[in-house]
Coordinates of C-alpha atoms in Angstrom, one line a residue:
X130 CA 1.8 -5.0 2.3
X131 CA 0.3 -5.1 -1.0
X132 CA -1.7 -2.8 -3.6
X133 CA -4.9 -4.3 -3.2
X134 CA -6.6 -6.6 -0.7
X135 CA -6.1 -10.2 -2.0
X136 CA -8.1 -13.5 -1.5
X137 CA -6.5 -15.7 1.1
X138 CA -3.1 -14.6 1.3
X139 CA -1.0 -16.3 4.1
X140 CA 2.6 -15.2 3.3
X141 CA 3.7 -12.5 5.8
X142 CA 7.1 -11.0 6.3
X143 CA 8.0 -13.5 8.7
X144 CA 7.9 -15.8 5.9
X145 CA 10.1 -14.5 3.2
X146 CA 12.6 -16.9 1.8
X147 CA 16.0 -15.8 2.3
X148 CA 16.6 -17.2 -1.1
X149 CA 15.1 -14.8 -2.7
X150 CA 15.5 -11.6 -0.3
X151 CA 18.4 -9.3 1.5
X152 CA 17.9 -5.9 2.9
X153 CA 18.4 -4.1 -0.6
X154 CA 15.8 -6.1 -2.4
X155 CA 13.1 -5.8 0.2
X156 CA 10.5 -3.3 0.1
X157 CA 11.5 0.2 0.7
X158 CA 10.2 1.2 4.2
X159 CA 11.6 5.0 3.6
X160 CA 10.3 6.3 0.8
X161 CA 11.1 10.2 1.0
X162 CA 12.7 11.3 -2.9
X163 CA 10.8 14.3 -4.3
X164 CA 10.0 15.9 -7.4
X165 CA 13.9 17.4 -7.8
X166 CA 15.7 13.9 -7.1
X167 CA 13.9 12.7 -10.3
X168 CA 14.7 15.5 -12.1
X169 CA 18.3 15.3 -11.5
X170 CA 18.5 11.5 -12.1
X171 CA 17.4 12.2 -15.5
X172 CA 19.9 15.8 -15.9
X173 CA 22.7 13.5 -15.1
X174 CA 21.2 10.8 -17.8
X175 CA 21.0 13.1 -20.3
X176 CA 24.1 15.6 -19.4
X177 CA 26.8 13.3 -20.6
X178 CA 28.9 13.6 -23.6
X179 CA 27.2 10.4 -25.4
X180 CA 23.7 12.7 -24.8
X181 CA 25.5 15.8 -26.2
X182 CA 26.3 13.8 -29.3
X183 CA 22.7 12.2 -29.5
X184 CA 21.1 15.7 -29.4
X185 CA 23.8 16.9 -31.8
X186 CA 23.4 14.6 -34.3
X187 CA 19.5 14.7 -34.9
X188 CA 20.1 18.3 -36.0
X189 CA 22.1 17.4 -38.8
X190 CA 19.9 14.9 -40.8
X191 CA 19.4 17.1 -43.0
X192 CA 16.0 18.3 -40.9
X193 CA 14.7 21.5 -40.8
X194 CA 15.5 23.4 -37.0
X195 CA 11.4 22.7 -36.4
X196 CA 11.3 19.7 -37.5
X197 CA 14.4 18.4 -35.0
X198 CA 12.5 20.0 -32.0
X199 CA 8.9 18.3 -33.0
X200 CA 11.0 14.7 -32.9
X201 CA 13.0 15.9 -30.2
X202 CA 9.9 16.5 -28.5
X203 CA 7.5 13.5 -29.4
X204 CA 10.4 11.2 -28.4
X205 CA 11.0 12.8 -25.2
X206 CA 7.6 12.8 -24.1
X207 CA 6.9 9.2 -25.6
X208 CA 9.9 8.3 -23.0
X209 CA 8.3 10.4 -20.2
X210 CA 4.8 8.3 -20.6
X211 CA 6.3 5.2 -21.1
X212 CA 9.2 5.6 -17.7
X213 CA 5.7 6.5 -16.3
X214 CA 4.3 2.9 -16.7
X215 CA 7.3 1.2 -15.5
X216 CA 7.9 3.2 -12.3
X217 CA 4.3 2.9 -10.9
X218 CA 4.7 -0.8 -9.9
X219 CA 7.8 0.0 -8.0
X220 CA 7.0 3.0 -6.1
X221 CA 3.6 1.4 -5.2
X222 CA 5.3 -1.8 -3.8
X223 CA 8.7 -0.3 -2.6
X224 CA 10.8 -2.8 -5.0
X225 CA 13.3 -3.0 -7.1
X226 CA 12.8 -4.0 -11.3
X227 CA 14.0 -7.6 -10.8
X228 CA 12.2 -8.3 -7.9
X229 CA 8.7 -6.5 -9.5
X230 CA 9.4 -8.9 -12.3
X231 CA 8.5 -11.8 -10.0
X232 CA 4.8 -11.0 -10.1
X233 CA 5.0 -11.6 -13.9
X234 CA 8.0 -14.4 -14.8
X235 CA 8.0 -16.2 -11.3
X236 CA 10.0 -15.9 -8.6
X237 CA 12.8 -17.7 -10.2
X238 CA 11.6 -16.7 -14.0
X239 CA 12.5 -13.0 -12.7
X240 CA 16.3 -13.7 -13.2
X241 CA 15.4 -13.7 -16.8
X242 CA 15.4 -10.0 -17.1
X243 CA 17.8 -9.4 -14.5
X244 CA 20.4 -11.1 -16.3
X245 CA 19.6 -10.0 -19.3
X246 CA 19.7 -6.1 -18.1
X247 CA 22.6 -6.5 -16.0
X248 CA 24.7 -8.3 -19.1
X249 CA 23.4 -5.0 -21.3
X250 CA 24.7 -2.5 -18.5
X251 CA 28.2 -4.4 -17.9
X252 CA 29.3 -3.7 -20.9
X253 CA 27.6 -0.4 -21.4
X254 CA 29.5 0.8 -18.0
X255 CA 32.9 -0.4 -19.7
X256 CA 32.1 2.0 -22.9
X257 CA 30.9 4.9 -20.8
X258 CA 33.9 4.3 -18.5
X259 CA 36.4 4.5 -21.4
X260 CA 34.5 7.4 -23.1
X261 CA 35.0 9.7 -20.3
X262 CA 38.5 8.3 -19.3
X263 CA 39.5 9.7 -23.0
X264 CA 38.0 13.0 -22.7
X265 CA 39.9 13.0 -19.2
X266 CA 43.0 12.0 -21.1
X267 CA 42.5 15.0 -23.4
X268 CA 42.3 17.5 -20.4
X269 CA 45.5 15.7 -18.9
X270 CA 47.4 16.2 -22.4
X271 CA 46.4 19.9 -22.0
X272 CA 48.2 20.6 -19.2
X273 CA 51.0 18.7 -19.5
X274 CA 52.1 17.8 -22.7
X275 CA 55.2 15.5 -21.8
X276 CA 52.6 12.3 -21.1
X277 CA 51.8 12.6 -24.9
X278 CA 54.4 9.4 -25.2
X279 CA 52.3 7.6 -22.8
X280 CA 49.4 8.5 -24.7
X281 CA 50.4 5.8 -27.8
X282 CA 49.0 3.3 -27.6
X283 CA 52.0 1.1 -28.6
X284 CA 53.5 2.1 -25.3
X285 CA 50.1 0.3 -23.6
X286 CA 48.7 -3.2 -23.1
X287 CA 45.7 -5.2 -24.8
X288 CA 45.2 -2.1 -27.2
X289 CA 45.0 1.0 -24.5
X290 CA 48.0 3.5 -24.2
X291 CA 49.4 3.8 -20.4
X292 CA 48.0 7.4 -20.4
X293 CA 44.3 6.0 -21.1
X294 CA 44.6 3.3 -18.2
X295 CA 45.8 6.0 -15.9
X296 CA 42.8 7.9 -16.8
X297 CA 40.3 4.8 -17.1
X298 CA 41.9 3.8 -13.5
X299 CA 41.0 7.2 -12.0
X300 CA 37.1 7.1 -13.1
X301 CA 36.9 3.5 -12.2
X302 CA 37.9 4.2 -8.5
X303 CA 36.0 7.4 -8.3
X304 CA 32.8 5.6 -9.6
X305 CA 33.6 2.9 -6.9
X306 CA 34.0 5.3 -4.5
X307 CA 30.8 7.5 -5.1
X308 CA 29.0 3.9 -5.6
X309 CA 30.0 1.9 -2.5
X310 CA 29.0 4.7 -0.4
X311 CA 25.4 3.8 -1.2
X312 CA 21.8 5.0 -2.8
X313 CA 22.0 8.0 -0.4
X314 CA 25.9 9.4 -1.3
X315 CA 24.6 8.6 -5.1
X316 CA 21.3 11.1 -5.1
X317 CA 23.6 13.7 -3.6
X318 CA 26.2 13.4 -6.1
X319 CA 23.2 13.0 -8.8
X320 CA 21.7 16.5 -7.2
X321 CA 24.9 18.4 -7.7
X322 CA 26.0 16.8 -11.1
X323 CA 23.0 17.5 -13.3
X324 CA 22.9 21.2 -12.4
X325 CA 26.5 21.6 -12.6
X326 CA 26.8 20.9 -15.8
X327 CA 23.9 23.4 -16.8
X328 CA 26.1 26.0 -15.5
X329 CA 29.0 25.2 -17.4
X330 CA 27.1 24.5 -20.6
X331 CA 25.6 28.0 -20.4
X332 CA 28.6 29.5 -19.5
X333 CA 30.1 28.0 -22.6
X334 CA 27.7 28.7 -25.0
X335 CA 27.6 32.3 -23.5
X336 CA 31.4 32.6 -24.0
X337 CA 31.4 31.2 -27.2
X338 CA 28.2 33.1 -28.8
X339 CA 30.5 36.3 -27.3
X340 CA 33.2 35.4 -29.7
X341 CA 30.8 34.3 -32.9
X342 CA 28.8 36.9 -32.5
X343 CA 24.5 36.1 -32.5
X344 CA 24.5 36.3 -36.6
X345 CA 26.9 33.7 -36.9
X346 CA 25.2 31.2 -35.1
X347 CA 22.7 28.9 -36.3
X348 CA 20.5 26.1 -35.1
X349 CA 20.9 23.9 -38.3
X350 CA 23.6 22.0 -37.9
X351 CA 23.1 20.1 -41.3
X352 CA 26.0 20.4 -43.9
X353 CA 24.2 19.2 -47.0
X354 CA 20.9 20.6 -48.7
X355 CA 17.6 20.6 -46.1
X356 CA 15.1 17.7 -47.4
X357 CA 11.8 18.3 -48.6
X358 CA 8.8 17.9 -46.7
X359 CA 7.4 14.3 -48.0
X360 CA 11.7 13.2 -47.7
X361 CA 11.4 14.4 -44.1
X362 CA 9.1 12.4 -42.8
X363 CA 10.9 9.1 -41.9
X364 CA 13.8 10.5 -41.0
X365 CA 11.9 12.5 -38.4
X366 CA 10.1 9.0 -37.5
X367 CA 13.8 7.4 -37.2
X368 CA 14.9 10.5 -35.1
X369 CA 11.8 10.0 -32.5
X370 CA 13.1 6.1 -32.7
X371 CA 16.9 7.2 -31.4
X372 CA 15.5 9.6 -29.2
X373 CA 13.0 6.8 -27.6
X374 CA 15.9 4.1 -28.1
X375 CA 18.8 6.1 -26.4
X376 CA 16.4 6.1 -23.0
X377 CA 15.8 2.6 -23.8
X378 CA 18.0 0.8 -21.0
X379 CA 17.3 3.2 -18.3
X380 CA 14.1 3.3 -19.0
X381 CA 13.3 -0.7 -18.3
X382 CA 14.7 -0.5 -14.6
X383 CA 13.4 3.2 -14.0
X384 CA 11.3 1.3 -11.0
X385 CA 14.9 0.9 -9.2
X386 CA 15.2 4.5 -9.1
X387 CA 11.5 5.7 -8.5
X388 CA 10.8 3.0 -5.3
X389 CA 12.7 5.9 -3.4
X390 CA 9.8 8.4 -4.5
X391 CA 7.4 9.6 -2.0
X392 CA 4.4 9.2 -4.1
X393 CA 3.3 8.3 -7.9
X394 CA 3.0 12.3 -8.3
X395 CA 6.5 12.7 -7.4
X396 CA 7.5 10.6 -9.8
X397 CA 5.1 11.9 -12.6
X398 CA 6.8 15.6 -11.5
X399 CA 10.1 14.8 -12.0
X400 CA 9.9 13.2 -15.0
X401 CA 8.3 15.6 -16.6
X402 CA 10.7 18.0 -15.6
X403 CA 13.2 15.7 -16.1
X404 CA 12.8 14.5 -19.8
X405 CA 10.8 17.1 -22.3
X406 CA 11.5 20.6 -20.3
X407 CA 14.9 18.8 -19.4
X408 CA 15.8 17.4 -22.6
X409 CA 14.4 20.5 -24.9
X410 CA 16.4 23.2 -23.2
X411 CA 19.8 20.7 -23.5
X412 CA 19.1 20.1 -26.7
X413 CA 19.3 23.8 -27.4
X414 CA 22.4 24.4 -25.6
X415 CA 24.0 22.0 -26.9
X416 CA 23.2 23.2 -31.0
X417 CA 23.9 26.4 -29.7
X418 CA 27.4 25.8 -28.4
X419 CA 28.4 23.5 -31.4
X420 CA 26.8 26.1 -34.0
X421 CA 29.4 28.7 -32.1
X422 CA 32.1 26.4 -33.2
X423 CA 32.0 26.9 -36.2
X424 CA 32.9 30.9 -37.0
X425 CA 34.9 30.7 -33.8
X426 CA 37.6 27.4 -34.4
X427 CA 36.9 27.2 -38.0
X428 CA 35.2 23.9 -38.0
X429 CA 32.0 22.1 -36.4
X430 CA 32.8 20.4 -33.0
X431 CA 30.4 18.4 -31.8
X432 CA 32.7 16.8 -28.3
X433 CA 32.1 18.7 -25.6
X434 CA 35.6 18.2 -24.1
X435 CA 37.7 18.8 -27.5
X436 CA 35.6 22.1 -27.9
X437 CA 36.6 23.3 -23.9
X438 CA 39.8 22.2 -24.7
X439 CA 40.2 24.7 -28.0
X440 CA 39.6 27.3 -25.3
X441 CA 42.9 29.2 -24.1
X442 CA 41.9 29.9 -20.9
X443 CA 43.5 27.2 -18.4
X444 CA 41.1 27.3 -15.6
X445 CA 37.9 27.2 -18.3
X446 CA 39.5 23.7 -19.8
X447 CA 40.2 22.3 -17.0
X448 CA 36.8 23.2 -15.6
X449 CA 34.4 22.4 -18.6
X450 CA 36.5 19.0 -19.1
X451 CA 36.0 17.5 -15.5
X452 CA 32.4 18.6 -15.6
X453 CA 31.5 17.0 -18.9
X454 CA 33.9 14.3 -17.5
X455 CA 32.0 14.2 -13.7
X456 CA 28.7 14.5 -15.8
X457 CA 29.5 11.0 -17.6
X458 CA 30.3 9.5 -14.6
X459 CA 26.2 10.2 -13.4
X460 CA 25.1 8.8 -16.3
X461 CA 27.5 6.1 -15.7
X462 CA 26.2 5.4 -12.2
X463 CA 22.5 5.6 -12.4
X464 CA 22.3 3.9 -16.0
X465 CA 24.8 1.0 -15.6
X466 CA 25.9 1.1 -12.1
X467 CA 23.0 0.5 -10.2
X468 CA 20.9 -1.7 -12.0
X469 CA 23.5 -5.0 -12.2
X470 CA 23.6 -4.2 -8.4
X471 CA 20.3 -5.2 -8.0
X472 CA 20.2 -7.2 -10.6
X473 CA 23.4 -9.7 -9.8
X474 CA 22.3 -9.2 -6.4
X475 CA 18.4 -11.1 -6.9
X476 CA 20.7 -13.8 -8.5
X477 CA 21.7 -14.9 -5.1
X478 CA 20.9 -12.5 -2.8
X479 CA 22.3 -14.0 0.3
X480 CA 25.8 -14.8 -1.1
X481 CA 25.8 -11.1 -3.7
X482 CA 25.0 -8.1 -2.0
X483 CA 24.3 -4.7 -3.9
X484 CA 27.3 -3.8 -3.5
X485 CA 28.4 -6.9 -4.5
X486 CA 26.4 -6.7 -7.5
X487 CA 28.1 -3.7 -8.5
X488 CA 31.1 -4.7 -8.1
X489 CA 30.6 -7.3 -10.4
X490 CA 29.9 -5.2 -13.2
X491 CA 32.4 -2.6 -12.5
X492 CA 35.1 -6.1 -12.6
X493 CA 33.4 -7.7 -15.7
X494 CA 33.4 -4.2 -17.4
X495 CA 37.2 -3.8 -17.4
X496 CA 37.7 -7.5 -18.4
X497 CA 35.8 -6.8 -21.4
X498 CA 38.6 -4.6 -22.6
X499 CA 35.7 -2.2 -23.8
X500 CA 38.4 0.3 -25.3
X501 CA 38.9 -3.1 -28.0
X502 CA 35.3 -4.3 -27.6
X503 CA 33.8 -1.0 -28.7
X504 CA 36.0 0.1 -31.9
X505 CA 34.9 -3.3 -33.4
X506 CA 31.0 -2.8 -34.7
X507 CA 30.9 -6.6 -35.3
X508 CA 31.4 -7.4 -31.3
X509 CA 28.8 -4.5 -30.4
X510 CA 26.7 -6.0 -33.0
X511 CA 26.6 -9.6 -32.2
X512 CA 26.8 -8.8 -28.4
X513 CA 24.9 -5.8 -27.6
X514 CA 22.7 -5.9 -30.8
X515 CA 20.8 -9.7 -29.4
X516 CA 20.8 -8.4 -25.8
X517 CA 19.5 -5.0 -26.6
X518 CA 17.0 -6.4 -28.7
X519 CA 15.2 -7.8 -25.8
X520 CA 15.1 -4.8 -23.6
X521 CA 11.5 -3.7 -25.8
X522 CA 10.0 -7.6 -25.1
X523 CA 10.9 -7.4 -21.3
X524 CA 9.3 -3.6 -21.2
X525 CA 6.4 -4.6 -23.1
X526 CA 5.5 -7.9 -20.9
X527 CA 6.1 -5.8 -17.7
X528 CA 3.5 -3.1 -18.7
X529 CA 0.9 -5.9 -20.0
X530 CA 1.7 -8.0 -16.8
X531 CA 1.2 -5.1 -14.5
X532 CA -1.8 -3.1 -16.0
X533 CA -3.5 -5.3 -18.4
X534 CA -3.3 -8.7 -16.5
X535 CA -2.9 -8.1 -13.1
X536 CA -5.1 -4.9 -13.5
X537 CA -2.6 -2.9 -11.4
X538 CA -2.8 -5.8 -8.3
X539 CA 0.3 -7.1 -6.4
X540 CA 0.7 -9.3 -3.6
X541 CA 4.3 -8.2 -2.4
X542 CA 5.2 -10.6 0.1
X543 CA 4.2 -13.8 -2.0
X544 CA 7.2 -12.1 -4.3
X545 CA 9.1 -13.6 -1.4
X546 CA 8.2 -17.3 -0.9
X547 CA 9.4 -19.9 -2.8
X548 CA 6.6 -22.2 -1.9
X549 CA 4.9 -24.5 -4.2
X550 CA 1.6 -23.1 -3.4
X551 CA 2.4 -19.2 -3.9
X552 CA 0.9 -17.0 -6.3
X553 CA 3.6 -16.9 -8.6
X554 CA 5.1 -20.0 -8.2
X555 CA 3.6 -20.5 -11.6
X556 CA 5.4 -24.0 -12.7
X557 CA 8.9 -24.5 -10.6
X558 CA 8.5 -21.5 -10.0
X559 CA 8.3 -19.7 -13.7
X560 CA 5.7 -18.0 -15.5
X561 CA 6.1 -20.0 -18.9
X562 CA 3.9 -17.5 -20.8
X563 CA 6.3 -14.5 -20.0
X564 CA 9.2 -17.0 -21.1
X565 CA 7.1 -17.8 -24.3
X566 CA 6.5 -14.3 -25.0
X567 CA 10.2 -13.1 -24.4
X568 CA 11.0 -15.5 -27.5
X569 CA 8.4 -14.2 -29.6
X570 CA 9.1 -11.5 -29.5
X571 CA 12.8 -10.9 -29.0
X572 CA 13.3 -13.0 -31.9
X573 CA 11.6 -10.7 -34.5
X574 CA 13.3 -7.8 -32.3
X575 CA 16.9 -9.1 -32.6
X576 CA 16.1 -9.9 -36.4
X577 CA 15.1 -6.5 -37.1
X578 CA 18.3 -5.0 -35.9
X579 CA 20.4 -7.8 -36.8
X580 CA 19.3 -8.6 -40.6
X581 CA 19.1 -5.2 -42.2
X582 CA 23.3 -4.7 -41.8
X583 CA 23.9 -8.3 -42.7
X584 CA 21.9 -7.8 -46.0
X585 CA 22.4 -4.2 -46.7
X586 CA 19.2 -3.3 -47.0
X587 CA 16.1 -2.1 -45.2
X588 CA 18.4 -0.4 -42.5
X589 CA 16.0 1.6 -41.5
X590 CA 14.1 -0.9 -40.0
X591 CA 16.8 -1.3 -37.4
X592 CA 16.0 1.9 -36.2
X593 CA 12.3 0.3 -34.8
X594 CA 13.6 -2.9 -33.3
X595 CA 12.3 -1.7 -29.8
X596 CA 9.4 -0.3 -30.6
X597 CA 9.0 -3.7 -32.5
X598 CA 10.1 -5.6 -29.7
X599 CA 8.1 -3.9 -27.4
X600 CA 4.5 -4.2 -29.4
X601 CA 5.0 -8.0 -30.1
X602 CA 5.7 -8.5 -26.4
X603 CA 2.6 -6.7 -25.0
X604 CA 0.5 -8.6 -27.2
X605 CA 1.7 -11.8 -26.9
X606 CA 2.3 -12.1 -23.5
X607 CA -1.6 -10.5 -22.7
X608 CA -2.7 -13.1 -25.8
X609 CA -0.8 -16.2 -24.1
X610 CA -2.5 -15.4 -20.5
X611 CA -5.8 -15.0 -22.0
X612 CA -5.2 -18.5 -23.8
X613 CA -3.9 -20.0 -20.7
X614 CA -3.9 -17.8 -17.8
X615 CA -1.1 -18.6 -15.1
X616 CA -1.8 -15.1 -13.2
X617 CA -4.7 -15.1 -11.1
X618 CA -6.5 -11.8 -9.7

């Protein structure tokens, strides 16, 4: 199997090493996801609370309402071109992202990446995790009061209250659950979540726009004055950044979600459905609703669960929470969830399973205490802010190793021999120009979203470290194989 017809090839399925395959990281022989699985991978990815915030926040920069929607919109569609690159070379070949990566760092160089992405989404999985286990603990406190003493946290361990590890317990099992149950049980649940929330979002923006009334009701969010045109500009630059940086992580190991597709078209479908007629129309909601806070609690709510939990009705708390709640848990599963799987699993893929891989995220999350890790900016800096800063390298040496070098060519079963002689072998077996250009350019990346907090200034440079990252790793990778080419087409 293979995208093009290639010169001599003698590897054959019989020959794959079982070093570096299992039945989860071989190619897919059932592709059959459509347009509408796509589409509701990315409605659960971007119906969560963090998204709600994200979207939120961009409308009170001080922006005027068109402005927000033009960087709302460039952003969104910069992400839907860009998760367009990256999921061709998967749903051509049938693979995963770590096992794709092989045609470009080497068959063992690929665990380069995968580590890398699967360290970003273990501790990413512990913050989402304890984000939605304390909007589930404000829904619990609603209905019954008397746990508010096991809601203090000096009645807890390591710094969580014995309320908030109930609650983190109960979303770690039902991730688990929903997870081990495989790809399958997880685009069902993904199918259901995304729209479910769309119906309690509108319901709540209809309910609350009922009880502002349409004059009181705005879609400037901003509380200070609105900034002149030439002041706009690079904040509506920086807002396109967060928009394109928030997709960031899912984004690099999209290919582990579109291998399922049916065809490139599919893929092309759903994601535009997905991301700017997706994105646009939850953006809206979402300034609608917290604009409606306003005349109707007296002040600007921008959490999803504290605003359903203002509400008196019982049944509309308890049902807005879990769904905001259930809708954090999607984004939990398909951003953080499923790629360690594959990635922990092309570590050692006849000892770790995907299921095993998972697993060892979900464990690793909890003994990262996120609930400490992620009230302490330094740890998220020093942590998250050196791996993050090499998810734009690794993007931009996949999309100049796949279309640029390799011209769109892959040999899939020499992915899947760890002899000597095998296309990308490379040297032992790594691709040392992908490894140059990872440093390259992930230094510069990490610097630029490192230095400008240390020193206090320039912050806003921070806000391009991908786009940095990503630039310097295209070029240098496609500059180090034109110097000294190690893939051969």
């Amino acid at each position: 199997m293979s995208t093009s017809t290639p010169p001599a090839v003698t590897t054959t399925v019989a020959d794959r090493d079982p070093r570096l395959s299992n039945k989860d990281l071989v190619p897919l022989e059932d592709q059959h996801w459509g347009a509408y699985n796509i589409f509701a991978f990315w409605m659960s990815d971007v119906h969560s609370v963090g998204g709600y915030l994200t979207a939120g926040s961009l409308f009170a920069l001080g922006l005027a309402s068109w402005q927000v929607l033009v960087a709302l919109v460039v952003g969104i569609v910069i992400v839907q071109l860009f998760c367009n690159l990256v999921a061709k070379p998967s749903q051509v070949t049938g693979v995963p992202y770590p096992v794709i990566n092989r045609a470009i760092f080497g068959v063992k160089g690929a665990n380069i990446p995968a580590i890398i992405r699967g360290s970003i989404a273990i501790a990413w999985y512990g913050v989402q995790t304890y984000l939605a286990s304390q909007s589930l603990v404000i829904v619990m406190l609603k209905f019954w009061p008397s746990l508010a003493p096991l809601a203090v946290n000096g009645n807890g361990f390591l710094g969580l209250s014995a309320l908030g590890y109930i609650a983190y317990a109960i979303l770690w099992v039902a991730q688990g659950f929903v997870f081990w149950r495989g790809m399958e049980a997880i685009k069902r649940f993904v199918d259901w979540a995304g729209p479910a929330v769309y119906v309690v979002m509108v319901l709540l923006a209809i309910y609350l726009v009922s009880k502002a009334g349409w004059d009181h009701v705005s879609l400037n969010l901003s509380v200070g004055k609105t900034l002149d045109f030439g002041a706009s500009i690079p904040v509506m630059l920086s807002a396109i950044a967060l928009v394109v940086s928030y997709f960031s992580g899912p984004m690099l190991n999209f290919g582990d979600f579109s291998r399922y597709a049916k065809s490139f078209d599919k893929v092309k479908k759903g994601n535009f459905l997905g991301l700017p007629v997706n994105f646009l129309f939850f953006s809206l909601l979402t300034v609608i609703t917290a604009s409606a806070t306003v005349p109707v609690f007296g002040e600007l709510i921008t959490d999803p669960i504290e605003t359903v939990s203002r509400i008196d009705a019982p049944f509309a708390t308890i049902l807005g929470g879990l769904t905001f709640v259930t809708a954090t848990v999607g984004i939990n599963i398909v951003a953080n969830f499923i790629s360690p799987a594959f990635d922990f699993s092309h570590v050692n893929p006849q000892k770790i399973s995907w299921r095993a891989g998972g697993m060892i995220a979900a464990v690793g999350s909890v003994l990262l205490t996120p609930w400490n890790w992620y009230s302490n900016p330094t740890a998220i800096q020093w942590s998250l802010g050196i791996l993050g800063g090499l998810i734009g390298p690794l993007f931009g040496i996949l999309i100049a190793g796949y279309f640029v070098i390799s011209r769109q060519k892959v040999w899939v079963e020499e992915m899947y021999t760890m002899s000597p002689t095998g296309r990308y072998w490379f040297v032992n077996g790594f691709n040392p120009n992908a490894v140059w250009a990872t440093i390259i350019a992930g230094v510069p990346s990490i610097a630029s979203g490192l230095v400008p907090s240390l020193i206090g200034q320039a912050k806003w440079i921070s806000d391009y470290s991908w786009f940095i990252g990503c630039g310097i790793g295209f070029v240098a990778f496609i500059a180090l194989e034109r110097a000294r080419p190690r893939i051969v087409v």
